[in-house]
Short mmCIF file of C-alpha atoms in Angstrom, two decimals:
data_model
loop_
_atom_site.label_atom_id
_atom_site.label_comp_id
_atom_site.label_asym_id
_atom_site.label_seq_id
_atom_site.Cartn_x
_atom_site.Cartn_y
_atom_site.Cartn_z
CA MET A 157 14.60 -12.13 25.28
CA GLN A 158 15.34 -12.91 21.44
CA GLN A 159 16.39 -10.85 19.27
CA ILE A 160 16.08 -10.62 16.13
CA LYS A 161 16.82 -7.54 13.23
CA THR A 162 15.67 -8.14 9.55
CA LYS A 163 16.16 -5.82 6.50
CA VAL A 164 11.68 -6.52 6.21
CA LEU A 165 9.39 -7.60 8.04
CA ILE A 166 6.32 -9.04 7.06
CA ILE A 167 2.63 -9.01 9.87
CA GLY A 168 0.58 -11.90 8.68
CA ALA A 169 0.95 -14.99 6.49
CA GLY A 170 -1.91 -14.57 3.93
CA THR A 171 -1.92 -14.57 0.47
CA GLY A 172 -0.53 -10.65 0.77
CA GLY A 173 1.80 -11.17 3.41
CA TYR A 174 2.83 -14.55 2.42
CA VAL A 175 3.47 -13.85 -1.40
CA ALA A 176 5.19 -11.13 -0.73
CA GLY A 177 8.03 -12.98 1.63
CA ILE A 178 8.38 -15.22 -1.35
CA ARG A 179 9.39 -12.54 -4.07
CA CYS A 180 11.12 -10.40 -1.44
CA GLY A 181 13.42 -14.23 -1.06
CA GLN A 182 13.27 -14.30 -4.87
CA LEU A 183 15.13 -10.98 -4.51
CA GLY A 184 17.77 -11.61 -2.08
CA LEU A 185 15.71 -9.45 0.64
CA ASP A 186 16.35 -10.63 4.71
CA THR A 187 12.69 -11.71 5.05
CA VAL A 188 10.62 -12.66 8.70
CA LEU A 189 6.87 -13.30 7.78
CA VAL A 190 5.20 -13.10 11.57
CA ASP A 191 2.35 -15.56 11.25
CA GLY A 192 -0.06 -14.90 13.77
CA GLY A 193 -3.71 -15.59 12.62
CA ASP A 194 -5.57 -17.91 10.61
CA GLY A 195 -2.34 -20.05 8.74
CA LEU A 196 -0.29 -19.89 6.78
CA GLY A 197 -2.11 -18.71 3.04
CA GLY A 198 -4.49 -16.83 5.84
CA THR A 199 -8.58 -16.30 5.64
CA CYS A 200 -8.11 -17.18 1.98
CA LEU A 201 -6.84 -20.63 1.96
CA ASN A 202 -7.30 -21.18 5.76
CA VAL A 203 -11.64 -20.59 6.15
CA GLY A 204 -11.90 -18.30 2.99
CA CYS A 205 -11.93 -18.44 -0.53
CA ILE A 206 -10.65 -21.99 -1.10
CA PRO A 207 -12.43 -24.81 2.34
CA SER A 208 -15.59 -22.32 0.94
CA LYS A 209 -15.18 -23.72 -3.20
CA ALA A 210 -14.46 -27.47 -2.07
CA ILE A 211 -18.08 -27.54 -0.27
CA ILE A 212 -20.18 -25.07 -3.45
CA HIS A 213 -18.18 -28.29 -5.20
CA ALA A 214 -18.75 -30.94 -2.66
CA ALA A 215 -22.71 -29.44 -2.67
CA GLY A 216 -22.94 -29.23 -6.39
CA LYS A 217 -22.23 -32.63 -6.82
CA PHE A 218 -24.74 -33.68 -4.10
CA GLU A 219 -27.09 -31.39 -6.29
CA THR A 220 -26.28 -33.74 -9.50
CA VAL A 221 -27.23 -36.99 -7.47
CA ALA A 222 -30.19 -35.93 -6.22
CA LYS A 223 -31.24 -34.81 -10.11
CA ALA A 224 -30.47 -38.43 -11.16
CA ALA A 225 -32.80 -39.52 -8.18
CA ASP A 226 -35.55 -37.31 -8.81
CA GLY A 227 -36.74 -39.02 -11.71
CA GLY A 228 -33.57 -39.02 -14.12
CA THR A 229 -31.43 -36.46 -15.73
CA LEU A 230 -30.11 -36.56 -18.90
CA GLY A 231 -30.95 -40.09 -19.20
CA ILE A 232 -29.55 -40.52 -15.86
CA THR A 233 -30.66 -42.32 -13.47
CA ALA A 234 -29.40 -43.18 -9.44
CA ALA A 235 -30.39 -43.37 -6.24
CA ALA A 236 -30.85 -41.08 -3.88
CA PRO A 237 -28.13 -39.94 -2.07
CA ALA A 238 -27.38 -38.74 1.66
CA ILE A 239 -23.92 -37.15 2.19
CA ASP A 240 -21.52 -37.35 6.00
CA LEU A 241 -20.86 -33.38 5.73
CA LYS A 242 -18.21 -34.86 8.45
CA GLN A 243 -16.33 -37.24 5.54
CA THR A 244 -17.22 -34.06 3.36
CA VAL A 245 -15.15 -31.16 6.01
CA GLU A 246 -12.50 -33.45 5.70
CA TRP A 247 -11.94 -33.71 2.49
CA LYS A 248 -11.78 -30.15 2.27
CA ASP A 249 -9.35 -29.91 4.81
CA GLY A 250 -6.60 -31.90 3.46
CA ILE A 251 -7.37 -29.46 0.98
CA VAL A 252 -6.29 -26.97 2.65
CA ARG A 253 -3.11 -28.50 5.04
CA LYS A 254 -2.07 -29.72 0.54
CA LEU A 255 -1.98 -25.98 0.71
CA ASN A 256 -0.95 -24.70 3.63
CA SER A 257 2.41 -27.63 3.31
CA GLY A 258 3.21 -26.15 -0.17
CA VAL A 259 3.08 -22.25 1.12
CA ALA A 260 5.12 -23.52 3.72
CA ALA A 261 7.40 -25.31 1.12
CA LEU A 262 7.79 -21.94 -1.05
CA LEU A 263 9.10 -19.92 1.83
CA LYS A 264 10.97 -22.50 3.05
CA LYS A 265 12.92 -22.06 -0.55
CA ALA A 266 12.40 -18.29 -1.05
CA LYS A 267 14.28 -18.29 2.77
CA VAL A 268 12.18 -16.76 5.22
CA LYS A 269 12.38 -17.46 8.59
CA VAL A 270 8.64 -17.53 9.53
CA ILE A 271 7.93 -17.39 12.93
CA LYS A 272 4.31 -18.24 14.57
CA GLY A 273 3.46 -16.45 17.70
CA TRP A 274 1.08 -12.92 18.25
CA ALA A 275 3.05 -9.89 17.30
CA GLU A 276 2.60 -5.83 19.26
CA PHE A 277 3.93 -2.69 17.56
CA ALA A 278 6.23 -1.00 20.22
CA ASP A 279 6.85 1.89 17.24
CA ALA A 280 7.14 2.16 13.27
CA LYS A 281 9.68 -0.86 13.00
CA THR A 282 9.72 -2.88 15.98
CA CYS A 283 7.20 -5.76 16.94
CA VAL A 284 7.01 -8.41 19.88
CA VAL A 285 5.67 -11.59 19.07
CA LYS A 286 3.91 -13.96 21.65
CA THR A 287 5.60 -17.45 21.09
CA ASP A 288 4.91 -20.62 22.40
CA GLU A 289 9.16 -20.99 22.98
CA GLY A 290 9.09 -17.50 24.61
CA ASP A 291 8.80 -13.88 23.48
CA ILE A 292 10.93 -12.95 20.73
CA ARG A 293 12.31 -8.82 19.60
CA ILE A 294 12.25 -8.02 16.22
CA SER A 295 13.96 -4.82 14.22
CA ALA A 296 13.16 -4.56 10.74
CA GLU A 297 14.04 -1.60 8.52
CA HIS A 298 10.86 -2.21 6.07
CA VAL A 299 7.61 -3.53 7.42
CA ILE A 300 4.91 -4.51 5.65
CA LEU A 301 1.36 -5.29 7.24
CA ALA A 302 -0.29 -7.79 5.98
CA THR A 303 -2.99 -8.41 8.51
CA GLY A 304 -6.49 -9.13 6.23
CA SER A 305 -9.78 -9.13 7.90
CA GLU A 306 -11.86 -10.99 9.59
CA PRO A 307 -15.89 -11.36 9.74
CA VAL A 308 -17.76 -7.94 10.55
CA GLU A 309 -19.93 -9.22 14.47
CA LEU A 310 -23.82 -7.94 15.76
CA PRO A 311 -24.06 -6.84 18.52
CA PHE A 312 -28.13 -8.04 18.74
CA LEU A 313 -26.79 -11.55 17.33
CA PRO A 314 -22.97 -12.15 18.65
CA PHE A 315 -20.90 -15.00 17.16
CA GLY A 316 -21.61 -18.75 19.63
CA GLY A 317 -23.21 -21.37 19.31
CA ASP A 318 -25.67 -21.79 16.72
CA VAL A 319 -24.68 -18.02 15.08
CA ILE A 320 -21.97 -18.65 13.24
CA SER A 321 -19.91 -16.99 10.74
CA SER A 322 -18.63 -18.41 7.75
CA THR A 323 -15.98 -19.69 9.19
CA GLU A 324 -18.37 -21.60 11.59
CA ALA A 325 -19.96 -22.41 8.21
CA LEU A 326 -17.49 -24.40 6.76
CA SER A 327 -16.85 -26.80 9.05
CA LEU A 328 -19.93 -27.80 10.32
CA SER A 329 -20.73 -31.90 11.68
CA GLU A 330 -23.92 -32.33 9.41
CA VAL A 331 -26.01 -29.89 7.83
CA PRO A 332 -28.71 -28.50 9.37
CA LYS A 333 -32.18 -28.74 8.67
CA LYS A 334 -33.38 -24.94 8.21
CA LEU A 335 -30.53 -21.60 7.68
CA VAL A 336 -30.69 -18.85 8.03
CA VAL A 337 -27.99 -16.97 6.48
CA VAL A 338 -28.32 -12.86 7.63
CA GLY A 339 -26.62 -10.31 4.50
CA GLY A 340 -27.14 -11.84 0.89
CA GLY A 341 -24.31 -10.13 -0.38
CA TYR A 342 -21.59 -12.93 -1.62
CA ILE A 343 -20.05 -14.79 1.19
CA GLY A 344 -24.13 -15.61 1.98
CA LEU A 345 -25.41 -16.48 -1.22
CA GLU A 346 -23.05 -18.11 -1.31
CA LEU A 347 -22.42 -21.09 1.14
CA GLY A 348 -26.70 -20.55 1.00
CA ILE A 349 -26.71 -21.13 -2.09
CA ALA A 350 -24.51 -24.28 -1.08
CA TYR A 351 -26.19 -26.04 2.06
CA ARG A 352 -29.39 -25.24 -0.09
CA LYS A 353 -27.81 -28.15 -2.80
CA LEU A 354 -27.29 -29.61 0.57
CA GLY A 355 -31.10 -30.43 1.33
CA ALA A 356 -30.83 -27.89 4.24
CA GLU A 357 -34.13 -25.27 3.88
CA VAL A 358 -32.42 -21.68 3.39
CA ALA A 359 -34.10 -17.89 4.39
CA ILE A 360 -31.49 -14.61 3.46
CA VAL A 361 -32.86 -11.70 5.11
CA GLU A 362 -30.94 -8.92 3.33
CA MET A 363 -31.33 -4.84 3.89
CA ALA A 364 -31.52 -3.82 0.98
CA GLU A 365 -34.04 -4.17 -1.58
CA ARG A 366 -32.68 -6.61 -3.79
CA ILE A 367 -29.79 -9.10 -3.20
CA LEU A 368 -25.39 -8.70 -3.90
CA PRO A 369 -26.55 -4.49 -4.05
CA LEU A 370 -23.27 -4.01 -5.19
CA TYR A 371 -23.92 -5.72 -9.20
CA ASP A 372 -26.29 -4.97 -11.34
CA LYS A 373 -29.86 -5.84 -11.62
CA ALA A 374 -29.71 -7.93 -15.17
CA LEU A 375 -27.16 -9.73 -12.93
CA THR A 376 -28.07 -10.83 -9.65
CA ASP A 377 -31.50 -11.74 -12.12
CA PRO A 378 -30.12 -15.62 -13.32
CA VAL A 379 -29.02 -16.06 -9.18
CA VAL A 380 -32.56 -15.17 -8.08
CA LYS A 381 -34.12 -17.06 -10.38
CA TRP A 382 -32.31 -19.97 -8.74
CA LEU A 383 -33.45 -19.29 -5.46
CA GLU A 384 -37.10 -18.69 -5.78
CA LYS A 385 -36.17 -21.44 -8.13
CA HIS A 386 -34.84 -23.97 -5.35
CA GLY A 387 -37.85 -22.30 -2.76
CA VAL A 388 -35.27 -19.58 -1.03
CA GLU A 389 -37.23 -17.75 1.11
CA LEU A 390 -35.90 -14.31 0.21
CA HIS A 391 -36.39 -11.49 2.73
CA LEU A 392 -34.97 -8.24 1.08
CA GLY A 393 -35.84 -4.89 2.88
CA ALA A 394 -35.23 -6.70 6.04
CA ARG A 395 -34.30 -6.37 9.61
CA ALA A 396 -32.79 -9.04 11.75
CA GLY A 397 -32.93 -9.00 15.09
CA GLY A 398 -32.10 -11.32 18.47
CA PHE A 399 -31.94 -14.95 17.80
CA GLY A 400 -33.28 -17.79 21.08
CA ASP A 401 -35.39 -20.54 21.25
CA GLY A 402 -34.67 -21.99 16.99
CA LYS A 403 -35.94 -18.87 15.85
CA LEU A 404 -34.92 -15.32 14.47
CA SER A 405 -36.92 -12.49 15.19
CA ILE A 406 -36.78 -10.07 11.84
CA THR A 407 -38.66 -6.40 10.94
CA THR A 408 -39.49 -7.26 6.70
CA LYS A 409 -40.06 -4.66 4.45
CA ASP A 410 -43.25 -3.40 5.61
CA GLY A 411 -42.12 -3.12 9.01
CA GLU A 412 -44.37 -6.94 10.30
CA PRO A 413 -42.71 -9.11 13.18
CA LEU A 414 -41.30 -12.20 11.35
CA GLN A 415 -40.07 -15.24 12.96
CA LEU A 416 -37.65 -17.54 11.11
CA ASP A 417 -37.07 -21.12 12.08
CA ALA A 418 -33.15 -21.76 12.47
CA ASP A 419 -31.25 -24.39 14.04
CA LYS A 420 -28.36 -22.09 12.33
CA VAL A 421 -28.00 -18.52 11.96
CA LEU A 422 -25.33 -17.58 9.30
CA VAL A 423 -24.16 -13.42 9.89
CA THR A 424 -22.50 -12.95 6.81
CA VAL A 425 -23.14 -8.94 7.01
CA GLY A 426 -19.47 -8.11 5.56
CA ARG A 427 -15.89 -7.95 6.40
CA ARG A 428 -13.70 -5.03 8.41
CA PRO A 429 -9.73 -4.83 8.45
CA ARG A 430 -8.46 -6.39 11.02
CA THR A 431 -6.80 -3.15 12.58
CA GLN A 432 -6.17 -3.84 17.20
CA GLY A 433 -4.70 -6.27 19.30
CA TRP A 434 -0.99 -5.79 17.70
CA GLY A 435 -0.49 -2.30 18.16
CA LEU A 436 -1.09 -0.15 15.22
CA GLU A 437 -2.16 2.65 17.80
CA ASN A 438 1.65 3.08 18.16
CA MET A 439 2.78 2.71 14.59
CA GLY A 440 2.22 6.59 13.40
CA VAL A 441 0.89 5.84 9.89
CA ALA A 442 -2.44 7.19 8.74
CA MET A 443 -6.00 5.73 8.99
CA ALA A 444 -8.69 5.77 5.56
CA GLY A 445 -11.18 5.67 7.44
CA PRO A 446 -11.55 2.55 9.43
CA PHE A 447 -8.54 0.66 6.86
CA VAL A 448 -4.28 2.03 6.87
CA LYS A 449 -4.15 4.56 4.04
CA ILE A 450 -1.53 3.77 1.38
CA ASP A 451 -0.73 5.96 -1.59
CA GLN A 452 0.52 3.95 -5.79
CA ARG A 453 3.49 2.24 -4.06
CA CYS A 454 1.56 0.97 -1.07
CA ALA A 455 3.47 2.93 1.30
CA THR A 456 2.01 4.59 4.32
CA SER A 457 2.78 7.63 5.95
CA MET A 458 5.45 6.08 7.99
CA LYS A 459 8.51 6.02 6.14
CA ASN A 460 9.71 1.92 5.33
CA VAL A 461 6.21 0.93 5.94
CA TRP A 462 4.18 -0.25 3.40
CA ALA A 463 0.04 -1.58 3.31
CA VAL A 464 -1.07 -4.61 1.03
CA GLY A 465 -4.78 -6.66 1.10
CA ASP A 466 -8.22 -6.44 3.29
CA LEU A 467 -6.33 -4.03 5.43
CA THR A 468 -5.68 -1.25 2.55
CA GLY A 469 -9.87 -0.98 1.51
CA GLU A 470 -12.29 -2.08 -0.86
CA PRO A 471 -11.85 -3.73 -2.81
CA MET A 472 -10.53 -6.49 0.04
CA LEU A 473 -9.89 -10.06 -2.13
CA ALA A 474 -7.33 -12.05 -2.36
CA HIS A 475 -6.24 -11.32 -5.48
CA LYS A 476 -5.44 -7.98 -4.95
CA GLY A 477 -3.26 -8.03 -1.87
CA SER A 478 -1.20 -10.39 -4.29
CA ALA A 479 -0.27 -8.20 -6.32
CA GLN A 480 0.42 -5.44 -3.63
CA GLY A 481 2.49 -7.80 -2.47
CA GLU A 482 4.28 -8.58 -4.88
CA VAL A 483 4.97 -4.18 -5.88
CA VAL A 484 6.19 -3.76 -2.30
CA ALA A 485 8.74 -6.51 -2.73
CA GLU A 486 10.61 -5.39 -5.91
CA ILE A 487 9.66 -1.80 -3.91
CA ILE A 488 11.90 -2.03 -1.48
CA ALA A 489 14.15 -4.06 -3.43
CA GLY A 490 15.12 -0.71 -5.37
CA HIS A 491 12.74 -1.46 -8.43
CA ASP A 492 10.29 1.31 -9.85
CA ARG A 493 6.59 0.04 -9.47
CA VAL A 494 3.33 0.88 -8.34
CA PHE A 495 -0.14 -0.40 -8.07
CA ASP A 496 -1.84 0.72 -10.85
CA PRO A 497 -4.13 -1.83 -12.30
CA ILE A 498 -7.42 -0.92 -15.01
CA THR A 499 -9.15 -3.42 -13.07
CA ILE A 500 -9.81 -6.10 -10.39
CA ALA A 501 -12.38 -8.40 -11.94
CA ALA A 502 -14.54 -9.88 -9.19
CA VAL A 503 -16.23 -13.35 -9.46
CA CYS A 504 -19.73 -14.26 -7.11
CA PHE A 505 -19.25 -18.31 -7.44
CA THR A 506 -23.63 -18.28 -6.95
CA GLU A 507 -25.24 -20.38 -8.85
CA PRO A 508 -25.06 -19.37 -11.16
CA GLU A 509 -21.92 -17.34 -11.37
CA ILE A 510 -21.75 -13.15 -11.75
CA VAL A 511 -18.53 -11.84 -12.80
CA SER A 512 -16.95 -8.54 -12.73
CA ALA A 513 -14.11 -6.66 -14.47
CA GLY A 514 -14.02 -2.24 -15.02
CA LEU A 515 -17.06 -0.20 -16.24
CA GLY A 516 -20.66 -1.75 -15.60
CA PRO A 517 -23.90 -0.68 -17.03
CA GLN A 518 -24.57 2.20 -13.30
CA ASP A 519 -21.27 3.51 -13.93
CA VAL A 520 -21.88 5.09 -17.56
CA GLU A 521 -26.02 5.27 -17.42
CA GLY A 522 -26.63 8.72 -18.99
CA ARG A 523 -23.45 8.55 -21.02
CA ASP A 524 -24.53 8.87 -24.76
CA ASP A 525 -20.19 8.04 -25.61
CA VAL A 526 -20.68 4.33 -25.29
CA ILE A 527 -21.45 0.93 -26.54
CA THR A 528 -23.25 -2.15 -24.11
CA ALA A 529 -23.73 -5.23 -26.03
CA VAL A 530 -24.79 -8.38 -24.38
CA PHE A 531 -24.83 -11.82 -26.08
CA PRO A 532 -26.59 -14.72 -24.34
CA PHE A 533 -25.63 -17.90 -23.30
CA ALA A 534 -28.22 -19.69 -25.14
CA ALA A 535 -27.17 -19.14 -28.80
CA ILE A 536 -23.94 -20.70 -26.83
CA GLY A 537 -23.67 -24.71 -28.30
CA ARG A 538 -21.31 -25.49 -25.60
CA ALA A 539 -23.60 -23.42 -23.10
CA LEU A 540 -26.02 -26.25 -23.65
CA ALA A 541 -25.01 -28.88 -24.51
CA ILE A 542 -23.45 -28.49 -19.98
CA GLU A 543 -26.83 -27.39 -19.22
CA ALA A 544 -25.67 -23.62 -18.89
CA GLY A 545 -27.99 -21.83 -21.24
CA GLU A 546 -30.70 -21.47 -19.74
CA ASP A 547 -30.89 -19.88 -17.00
CA GLY A 548 -30.22 -16.18 -17.92
CA GLY A 549 -26.89 -16.29 -18.44
CA PHE A 550 -25.28 -13.49 -20.49
CA VAL A 551 -21.30 -11.85 -21.69
CA ARG A 552 -21.39 -8.22 -21.44
CA VAL A 553 -19.12 -5.28 -23.01
CA VAL A 554 -19.46 -2.11 -22.34
CA ALA A 555 -17.08 0.16 -24.94
CA SER A 556 -15.82 3.76 -26.29
CA LYS A 557 -18.13 4.37 -29.42
CA SER A 558 -15.20 6.85 -30.24
CA ASP A 559 -11.77 4.30 -30.92
CA HIS A 560 -13.52 1.07 -29.07
CA ARG A 561 -11.92 0.91 -25.66
CA ILE A 562 -12.67 -2.17 -23.91
CA LEU A 563 -14.76 -0.31 -20.67
CA GLY A 564 -15.63 -3.03 -18.70
CA VAL A 565 -16.98 -6.78 -19.45
CA GLN A 566 -19.19 -8.64 -17.14
CA ALA A 567 -20.80 -12.40 -17.36
CA VAL A 568 -22.96 -14.07 -15.99
CA GLY A 569 -23.72 -18.00 -15.50
CA GLN A 570 -22.83 -21.64 -14.32
CA HIS A 571 -18.77 -21.72 -15.13
CA VAL A 572 -18.17 -18.07 -16.14
CA SER A 573 -15.58 -17.41 -13.45
CA GLU A 574 -13.24 -19.28 -16.01
CA LEU A 575 -13.58 -16.15 -18.32
CA SER A 576 -12.78 -13.29 -15.15
CA ASN A 577 -8.59 -14.47 -16.33
CA SER A 578 -9.43 -13.22 -20.52
CA PHE A 579 -11.56 -9.96 -19.54
CA ALA A 580 -9.67 -8.55 -17.50
CA GLN A 581 -6.27 -9.96 -19.47
CA MET A 582 -8.17 -7.16 -22.64
CA LEU A 583 -8.32 -4.46 -20.36
CA GLU A 584 -5.54 -4.76 -18.59
CA MET A 585 -3.72 -4.14 -22.59
CA GLY A 586 -6.01 -1.75 -23.24
CA ALA A 587 -8.16 -3.93 -26.31
CA VAL A 588 -10.44 -2.23 -28.59
CA LEU A 589 -13.42 -4.59 -29.64
CA GLU A 590 -11.45 -5.16 -32.80
CA ASP A 591 -9.17 -6.75 -30.77
CA VAL A 592 -11.50 -9.86 -28.95
CA ALA A 593 -13.48 -9.59 -32.55
CA GLY A 594 -10.42 -10.90 -34.56
CA VAL A 595 -9.19 -13.61 -32.31
CA ILE A 596 -9.85 -16.64 -33.28
CA HIS A 597 -12.71 -18.31 -29.96
CA VAL A 598 -12.60 -21.73 -29.83
CA HIS A 599 -15.16 -23.71 -30.66
CA PRO A 600 -17.18 -25.26 -28.07
CA THR A 601 -15.74 -23.24 -25.45
CA LEU A 602 -18.15 -20.40 -23.43
CA GLY A 603 -15.55 -17.86 -24.22
CA GLU A 604 -16.40 -18.22 -27.30
CA ALA A 605 -19.77 -15.87 -25.80
CA PHE A 606 -17.58 -12.87 -25.46
CA HIS A 607 -16.06 -12.65 -28.90
CA GLU A 608 -20.16 -12.33 -29.95
CA ALA A 609 -20.70 -9.90 -27.82
CA SER A 610 -17.60 -7.81 -29.19
CA LEU A 611 -18.85 -8.73 -32.47
CA ARG A 612 -22.32 -7.25 -31.26
CA ALA A 613 -20.91 -4.13 -30.05
CA LEU A 614 -19.31 -3.74 -33.48
CA GLY A 615 -22.05 -4.87 -35.10
CA HIS A 616 -22.78 -8.29 -36.48
CA ALA A 617 -22.16 -10.52 -34.32
CA ILE A 618 -22.96 -14.48 -35.96
CA HIS A 619 -24.78 -16.58 -33.41
CA ILE A 620 -28.26 -13.99 -32.52
#
């Protein structure tokens, strides 16, 4: 059996693992990265963030042409569109391959040794990796666990055949005539909306009383408005049952049984950390529920064993894992670092999009020491010019009444995902309302709504 000793061993090549590897290499640390999952880039690059946004983009293009064919839009008319989903998926796969190659090149440049195979730990610092060329025994001074997460499977709706996870939903060969989505969170809604734009009849089954229950109602109302306008069935407060003969059994909010026709059933009820099958139980690390317990340095209870990304808990977001990976690499190299962000912004790529950073109304409910101000996109010229101002979208700012420190920023509207970094930056820098008000915002842009919301919180919005 081949033996390898290294300074740093990273398990998992997702956004947490590969970023940690690149940073370790930049800092001159001898590093081995074991990729046993979805491929370089992990879930996000291969079967998550990137491919889903590609399909969402294609669906948006299709919808635009369909509108032009259905009586015209903006004076533009067109013939009825058709889609060859196989070609769309091939285009999406090409993007994934290009990014895979890019990550591989960056790791090679950083002199990180990449091993394709499945690792199993015998103890905290030693594992055996099973590869196509044989087993490799690896021992390391430092181990970074970045195994990511996987879709939650319902026992009465096991994946297989026409019951699919988000992974299969991104590689269908044709648009299903009838799609039922079980789970009204961001993954189910993003994909459900995309397939509705592509022409599928879509129904959503959600146990909670409303979609996206982690976001406040004002943010989700414009999404509900879009779903209702486009004929998406919403079964809220409902429970899914079994699937057979092209029908999904559900129990409605009123306790009534109902059968929903479905060519495909997309189950998106959440994700869980990938903790099984690689010897975590032999490593002696403490757990925090289903997650690996870490401190502010991303250190586990075992010396020189670190954990990043989805394995460490909510929020299970790619950009959190990447930031943690950088922090751990720098700590191993001797830098004084902690992972202590002011905020980790989250985005739902629904129609319209939702952004949330920092505290929202539900977090400050009942407090009289905060200011909340909302500015609608309907009063922003750029929004109206790109048909983004009539769906009830807005930017909202939450700030401290005493010193005007910004505590949170939220937005809903078309293309607002591009504002998320500005929101996070202001929070991270400890900005006050006057800081945003004092920045000359470019006209015409959607970002002007952030400026105007801050002015409104100060009592003198200009355009409302």
